[in-house]
Tab-separated table of N, CA and C in Angstrom:
chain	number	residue	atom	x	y	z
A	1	UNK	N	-11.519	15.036	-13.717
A	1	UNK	CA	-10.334	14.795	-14.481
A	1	UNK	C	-9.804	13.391	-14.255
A	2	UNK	N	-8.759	13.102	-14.770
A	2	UNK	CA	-8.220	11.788	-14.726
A	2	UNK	C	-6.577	11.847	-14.827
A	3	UNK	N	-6.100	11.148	-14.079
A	3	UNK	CA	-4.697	10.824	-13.977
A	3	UNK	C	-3.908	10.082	-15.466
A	4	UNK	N	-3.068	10.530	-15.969
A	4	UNK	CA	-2.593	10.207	-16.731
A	4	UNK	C	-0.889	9.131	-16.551
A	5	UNK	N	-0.601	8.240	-16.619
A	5	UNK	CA	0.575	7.883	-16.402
A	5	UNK	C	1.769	8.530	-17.948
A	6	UNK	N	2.728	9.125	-17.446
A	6	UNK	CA	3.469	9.473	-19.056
A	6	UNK	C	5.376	9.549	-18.400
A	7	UNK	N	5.727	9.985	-19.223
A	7	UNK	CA	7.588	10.341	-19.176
A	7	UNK	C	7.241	11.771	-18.181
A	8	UNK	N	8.545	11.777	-17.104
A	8	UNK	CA	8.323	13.171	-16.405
A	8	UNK	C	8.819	14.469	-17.035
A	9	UNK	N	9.515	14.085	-18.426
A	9	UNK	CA	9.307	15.191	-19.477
A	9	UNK	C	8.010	15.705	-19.442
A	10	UNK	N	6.915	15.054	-19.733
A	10	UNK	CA	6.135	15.858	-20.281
A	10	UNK	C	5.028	15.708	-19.024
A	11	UNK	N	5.182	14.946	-18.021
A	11	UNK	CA	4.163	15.554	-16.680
A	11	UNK	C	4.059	16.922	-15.955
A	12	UNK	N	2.822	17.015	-15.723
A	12	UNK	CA	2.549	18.036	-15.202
A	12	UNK	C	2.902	17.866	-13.135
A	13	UNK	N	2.983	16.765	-12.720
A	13	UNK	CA	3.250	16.288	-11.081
A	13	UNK	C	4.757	14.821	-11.327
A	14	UNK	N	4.668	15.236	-10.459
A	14	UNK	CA	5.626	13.721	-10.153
A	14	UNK	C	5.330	12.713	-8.856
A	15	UNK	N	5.223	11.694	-9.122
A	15	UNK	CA	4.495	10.871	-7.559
A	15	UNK	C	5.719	10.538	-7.657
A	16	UNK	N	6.337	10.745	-5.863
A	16	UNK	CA	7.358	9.930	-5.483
A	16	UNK	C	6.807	9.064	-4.157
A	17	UNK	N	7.741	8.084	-3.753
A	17	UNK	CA	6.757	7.294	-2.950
A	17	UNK	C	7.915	6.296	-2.376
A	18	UNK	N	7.680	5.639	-0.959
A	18	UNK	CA	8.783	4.585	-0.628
A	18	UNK	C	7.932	3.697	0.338
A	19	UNK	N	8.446	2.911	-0.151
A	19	UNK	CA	7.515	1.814	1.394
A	19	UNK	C	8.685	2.085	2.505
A	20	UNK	N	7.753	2.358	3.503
A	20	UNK	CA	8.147	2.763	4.750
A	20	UNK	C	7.877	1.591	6.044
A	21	UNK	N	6.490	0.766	5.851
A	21	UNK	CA	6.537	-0.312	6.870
A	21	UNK	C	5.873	-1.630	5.954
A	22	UNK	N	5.856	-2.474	6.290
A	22	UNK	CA	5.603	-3.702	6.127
A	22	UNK	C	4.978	-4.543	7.175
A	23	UNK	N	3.318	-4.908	7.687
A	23	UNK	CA	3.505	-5.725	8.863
A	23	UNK	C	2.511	-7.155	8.195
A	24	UNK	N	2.661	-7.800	9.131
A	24	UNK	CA	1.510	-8.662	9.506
A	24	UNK	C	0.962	-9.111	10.673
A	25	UNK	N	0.117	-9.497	11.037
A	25	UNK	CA	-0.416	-9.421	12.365
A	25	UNK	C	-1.492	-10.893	12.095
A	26	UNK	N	-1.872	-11.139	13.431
A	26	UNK	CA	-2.173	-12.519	13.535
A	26	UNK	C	-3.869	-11.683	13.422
A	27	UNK	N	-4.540	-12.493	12.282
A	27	UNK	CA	-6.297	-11.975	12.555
A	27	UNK	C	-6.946	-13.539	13.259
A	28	UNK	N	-6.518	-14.794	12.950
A	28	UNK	CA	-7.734	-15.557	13.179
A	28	UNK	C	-6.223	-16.559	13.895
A	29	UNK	N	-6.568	-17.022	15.041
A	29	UNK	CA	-5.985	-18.778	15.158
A	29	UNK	C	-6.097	-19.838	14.934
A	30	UNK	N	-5.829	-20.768	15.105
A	30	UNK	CA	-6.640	-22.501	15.372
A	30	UNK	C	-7.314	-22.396	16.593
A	31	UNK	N	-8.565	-23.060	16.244
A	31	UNK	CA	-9.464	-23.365	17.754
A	31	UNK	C	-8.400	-24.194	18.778
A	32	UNK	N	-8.493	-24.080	19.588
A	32	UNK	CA	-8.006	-25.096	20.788
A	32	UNK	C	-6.902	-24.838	20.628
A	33	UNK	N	-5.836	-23.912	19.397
A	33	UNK	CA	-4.858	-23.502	20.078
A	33	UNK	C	-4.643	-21.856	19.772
A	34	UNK	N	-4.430	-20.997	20.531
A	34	UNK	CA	-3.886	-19.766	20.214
A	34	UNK	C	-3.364	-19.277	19.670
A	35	UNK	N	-2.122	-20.270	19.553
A	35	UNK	CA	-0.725	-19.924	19.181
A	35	UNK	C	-0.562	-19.965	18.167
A	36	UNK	N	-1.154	-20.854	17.157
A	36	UNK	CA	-1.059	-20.778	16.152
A	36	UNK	C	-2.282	-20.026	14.821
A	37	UNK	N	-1.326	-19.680	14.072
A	37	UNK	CA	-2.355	-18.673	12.789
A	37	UNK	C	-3.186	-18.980	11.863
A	38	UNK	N	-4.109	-19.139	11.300
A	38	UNK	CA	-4.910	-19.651	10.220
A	38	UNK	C	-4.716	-18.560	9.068
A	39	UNK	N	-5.154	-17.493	9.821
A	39	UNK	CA	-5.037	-15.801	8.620
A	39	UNK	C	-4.287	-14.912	9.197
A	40	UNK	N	-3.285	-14.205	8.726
A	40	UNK	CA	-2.838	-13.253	8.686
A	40	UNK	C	-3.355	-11.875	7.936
A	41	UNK	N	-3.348	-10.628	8.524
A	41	UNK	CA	-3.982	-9.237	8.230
A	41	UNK	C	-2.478	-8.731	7.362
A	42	UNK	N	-2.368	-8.123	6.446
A	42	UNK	CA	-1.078	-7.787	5.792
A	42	UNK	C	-1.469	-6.189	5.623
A	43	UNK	N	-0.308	-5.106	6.540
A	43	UNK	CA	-0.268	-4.274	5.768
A	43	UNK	C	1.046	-3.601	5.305
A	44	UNK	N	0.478	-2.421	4.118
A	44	UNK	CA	1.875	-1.860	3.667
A	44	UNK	C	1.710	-0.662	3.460
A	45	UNK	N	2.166	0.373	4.116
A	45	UNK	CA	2.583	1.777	4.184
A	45	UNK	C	3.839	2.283	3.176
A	46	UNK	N	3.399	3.662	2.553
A	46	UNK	CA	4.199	4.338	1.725
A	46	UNK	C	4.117	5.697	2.413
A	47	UNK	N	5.184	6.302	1.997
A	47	UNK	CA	5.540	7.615	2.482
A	47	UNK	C	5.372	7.963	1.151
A	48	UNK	N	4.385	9.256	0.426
A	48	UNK	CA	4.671	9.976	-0.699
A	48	UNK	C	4.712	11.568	-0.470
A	49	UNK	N	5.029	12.115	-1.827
A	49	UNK	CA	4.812	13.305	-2.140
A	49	UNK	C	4.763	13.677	-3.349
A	50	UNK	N	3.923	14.960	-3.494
A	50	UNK	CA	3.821	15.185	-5.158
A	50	UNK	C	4.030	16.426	-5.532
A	51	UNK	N	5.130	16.324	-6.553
A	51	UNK	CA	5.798	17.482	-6.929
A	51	UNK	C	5.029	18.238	-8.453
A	52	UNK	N	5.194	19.712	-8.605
A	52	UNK	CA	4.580	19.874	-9.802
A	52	UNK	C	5.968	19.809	-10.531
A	53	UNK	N	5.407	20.414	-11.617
A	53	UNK	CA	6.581	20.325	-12.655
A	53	UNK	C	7.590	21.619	-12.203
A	54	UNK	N	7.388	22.089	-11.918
A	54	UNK	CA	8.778	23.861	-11.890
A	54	UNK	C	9.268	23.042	-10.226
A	55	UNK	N	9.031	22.419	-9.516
A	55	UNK	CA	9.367	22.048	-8.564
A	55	UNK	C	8.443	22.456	-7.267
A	56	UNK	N	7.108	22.804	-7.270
A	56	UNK	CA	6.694	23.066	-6.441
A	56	UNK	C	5.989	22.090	-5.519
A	57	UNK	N	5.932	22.504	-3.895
A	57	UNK	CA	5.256	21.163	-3.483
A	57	UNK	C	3.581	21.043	-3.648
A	58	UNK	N	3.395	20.091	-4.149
A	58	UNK	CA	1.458	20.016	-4.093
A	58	UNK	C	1.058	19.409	-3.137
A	59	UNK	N	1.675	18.225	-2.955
A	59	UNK	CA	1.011	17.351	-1.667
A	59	UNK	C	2.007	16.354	-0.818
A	60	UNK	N	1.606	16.280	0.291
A	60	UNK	CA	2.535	15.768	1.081
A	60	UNK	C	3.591	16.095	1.736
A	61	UNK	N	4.967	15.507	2.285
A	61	UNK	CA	4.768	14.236	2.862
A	61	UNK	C	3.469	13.365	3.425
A	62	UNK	N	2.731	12.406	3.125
A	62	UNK	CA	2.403	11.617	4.157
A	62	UNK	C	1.724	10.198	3.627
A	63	UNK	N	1.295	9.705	4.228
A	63	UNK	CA	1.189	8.397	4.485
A	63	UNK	C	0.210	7.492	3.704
A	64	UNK	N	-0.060	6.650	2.753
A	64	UNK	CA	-1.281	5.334	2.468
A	64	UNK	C	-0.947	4.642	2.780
A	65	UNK	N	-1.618	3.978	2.976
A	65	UNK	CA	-1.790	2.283	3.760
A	65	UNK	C	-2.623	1.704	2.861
A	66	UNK	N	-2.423	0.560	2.570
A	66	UNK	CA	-2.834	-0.446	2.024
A	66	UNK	C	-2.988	-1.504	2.837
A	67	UNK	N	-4.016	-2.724	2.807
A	67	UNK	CA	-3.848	-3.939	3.436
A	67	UNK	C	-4.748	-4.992	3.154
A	68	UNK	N	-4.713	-6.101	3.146
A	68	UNK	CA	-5.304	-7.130	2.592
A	68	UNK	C	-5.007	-8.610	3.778
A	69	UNK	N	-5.972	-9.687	3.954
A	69	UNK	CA	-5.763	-10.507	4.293
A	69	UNK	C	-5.520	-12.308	3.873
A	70	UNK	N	-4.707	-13.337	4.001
A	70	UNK	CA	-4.199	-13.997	3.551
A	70	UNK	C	-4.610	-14.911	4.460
A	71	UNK	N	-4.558	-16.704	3.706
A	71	UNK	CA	-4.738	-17.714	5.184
A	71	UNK	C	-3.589	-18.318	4.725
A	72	UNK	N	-3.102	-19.411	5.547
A	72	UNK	CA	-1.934	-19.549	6.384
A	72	UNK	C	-1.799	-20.884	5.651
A	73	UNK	N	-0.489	-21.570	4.706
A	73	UNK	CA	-0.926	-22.934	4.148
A	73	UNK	C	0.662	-23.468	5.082
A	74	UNK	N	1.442	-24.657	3.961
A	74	UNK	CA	2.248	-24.858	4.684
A	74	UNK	C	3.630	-23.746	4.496
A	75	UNK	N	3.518	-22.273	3.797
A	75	UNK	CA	4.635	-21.823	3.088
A	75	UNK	C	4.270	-20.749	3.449
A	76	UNK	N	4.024	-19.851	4.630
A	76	UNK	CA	3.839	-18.575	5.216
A	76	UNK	C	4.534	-17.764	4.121
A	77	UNK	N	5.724	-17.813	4.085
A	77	UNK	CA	6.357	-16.678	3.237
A	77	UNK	C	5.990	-16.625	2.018
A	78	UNK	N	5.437	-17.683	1.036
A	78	UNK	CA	4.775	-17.724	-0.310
A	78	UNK	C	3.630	-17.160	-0.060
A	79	UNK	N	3.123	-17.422	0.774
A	79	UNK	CA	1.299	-16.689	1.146
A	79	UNK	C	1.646	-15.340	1.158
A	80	UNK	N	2.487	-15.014	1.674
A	80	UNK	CA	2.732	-13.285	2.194
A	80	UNK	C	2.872	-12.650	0.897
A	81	UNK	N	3.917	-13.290	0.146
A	81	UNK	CA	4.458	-12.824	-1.381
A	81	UNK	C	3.481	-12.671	-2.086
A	82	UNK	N	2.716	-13.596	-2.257
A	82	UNK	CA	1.380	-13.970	-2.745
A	82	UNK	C	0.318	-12.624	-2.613
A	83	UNK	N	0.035	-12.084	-1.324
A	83	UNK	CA	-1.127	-11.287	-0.692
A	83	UNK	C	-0.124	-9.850	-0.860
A	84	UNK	N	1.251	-9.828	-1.452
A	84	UNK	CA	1.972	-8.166	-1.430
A	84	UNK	C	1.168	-7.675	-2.629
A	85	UNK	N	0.730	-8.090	-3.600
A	85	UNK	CA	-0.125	-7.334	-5.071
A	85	UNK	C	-1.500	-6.868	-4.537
A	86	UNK	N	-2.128	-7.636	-3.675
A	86	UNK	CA	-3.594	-7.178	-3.353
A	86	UNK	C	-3.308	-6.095	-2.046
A	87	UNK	N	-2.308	-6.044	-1.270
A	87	UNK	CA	-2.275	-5.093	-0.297
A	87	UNK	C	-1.456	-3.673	-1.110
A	88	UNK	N	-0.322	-3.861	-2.202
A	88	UNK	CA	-0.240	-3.304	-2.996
A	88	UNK	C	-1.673	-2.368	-4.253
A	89	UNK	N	-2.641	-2.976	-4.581
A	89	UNK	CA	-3.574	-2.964	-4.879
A	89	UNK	C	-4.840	-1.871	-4.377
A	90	UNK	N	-4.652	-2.202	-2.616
A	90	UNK	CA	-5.727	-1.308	-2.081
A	90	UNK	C	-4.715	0.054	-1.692
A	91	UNK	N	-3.494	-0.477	-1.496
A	91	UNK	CA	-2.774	0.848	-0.834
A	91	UNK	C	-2.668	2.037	-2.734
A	92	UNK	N	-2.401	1.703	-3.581
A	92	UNK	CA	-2.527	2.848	-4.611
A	92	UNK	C	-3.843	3.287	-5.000
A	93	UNK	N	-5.444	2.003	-4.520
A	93	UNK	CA	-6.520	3.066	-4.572
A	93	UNK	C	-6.761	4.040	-3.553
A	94	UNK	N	-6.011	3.625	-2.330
A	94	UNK	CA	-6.833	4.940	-1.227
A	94	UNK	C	-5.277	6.122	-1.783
A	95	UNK	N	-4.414	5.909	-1.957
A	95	UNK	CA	-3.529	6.863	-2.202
A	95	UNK	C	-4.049	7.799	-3.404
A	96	UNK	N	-4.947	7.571	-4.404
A	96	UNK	CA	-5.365	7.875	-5.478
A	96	UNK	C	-6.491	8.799	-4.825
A	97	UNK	N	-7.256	8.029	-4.289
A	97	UNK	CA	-8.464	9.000	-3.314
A	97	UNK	C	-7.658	9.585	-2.360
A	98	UNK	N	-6.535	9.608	-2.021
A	98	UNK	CA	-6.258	10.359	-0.854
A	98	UNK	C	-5.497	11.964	-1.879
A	99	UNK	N	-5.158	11.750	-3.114
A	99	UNK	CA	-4.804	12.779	-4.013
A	99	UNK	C	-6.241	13.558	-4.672
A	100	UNK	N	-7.025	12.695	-5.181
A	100	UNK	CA	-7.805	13.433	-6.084
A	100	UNK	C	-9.143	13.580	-5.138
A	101	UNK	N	-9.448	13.272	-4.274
A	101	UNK	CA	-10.410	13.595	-3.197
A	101	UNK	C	-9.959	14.775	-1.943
A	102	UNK	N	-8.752	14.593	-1.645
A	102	UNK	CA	-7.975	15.368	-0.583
A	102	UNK	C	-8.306	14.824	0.710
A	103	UNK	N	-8.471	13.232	0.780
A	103	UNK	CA	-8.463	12.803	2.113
A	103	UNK	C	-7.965	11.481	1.951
């Protein structure tokens, strides 16, 4: 089968969903110094659940993760903004496999 996006008039589920964390984490440095970052690892966690239509629960509470990695220019926070659609991106395909696969 296949997922349909429509009005929750006429759905048969309802995806509700909230971002719950936001991180980044240091993946790569500069040689010769530590301290500083070249790439950052980006991830982003949602809390969902899916309701049928009469109100029953189908799935959830729990958790996708999404995440993607970014390199480091002179505007960290534009890079980050930048890399939220592709970590956005992987986090609604495993959430999709985590619905229509059941893992």
């Amino acid at each position: 089968g296949t997922y349909q996006i429509t009005s929750e008039d006429k759905a048969d589920a309802t995806l509700s969903g909230e971002i719950s964390r936001i991180t980044r984490t240091p993946a790569r440095s500069v040689r010769g110094n530590v301290l500083a970052t070249t790439e950052f690892n980006l991830g982003l966690t949602v809390r969902y659940s899916l309701t049928g239509r009469n109100g029953e629960h189908l799935a959830g509470p729990s958790d996708a993760y999404g995440t993607t990695s970014f390199f480091v220019s002179s505007d960290v926070t534009t890079d980050e903004r930048q890399a939220l659609p592709l970590a956005t991106e992987d986090l609604a395909s495993r959430l999709v496999t985590q619905l229509s696969e059941g893992w």
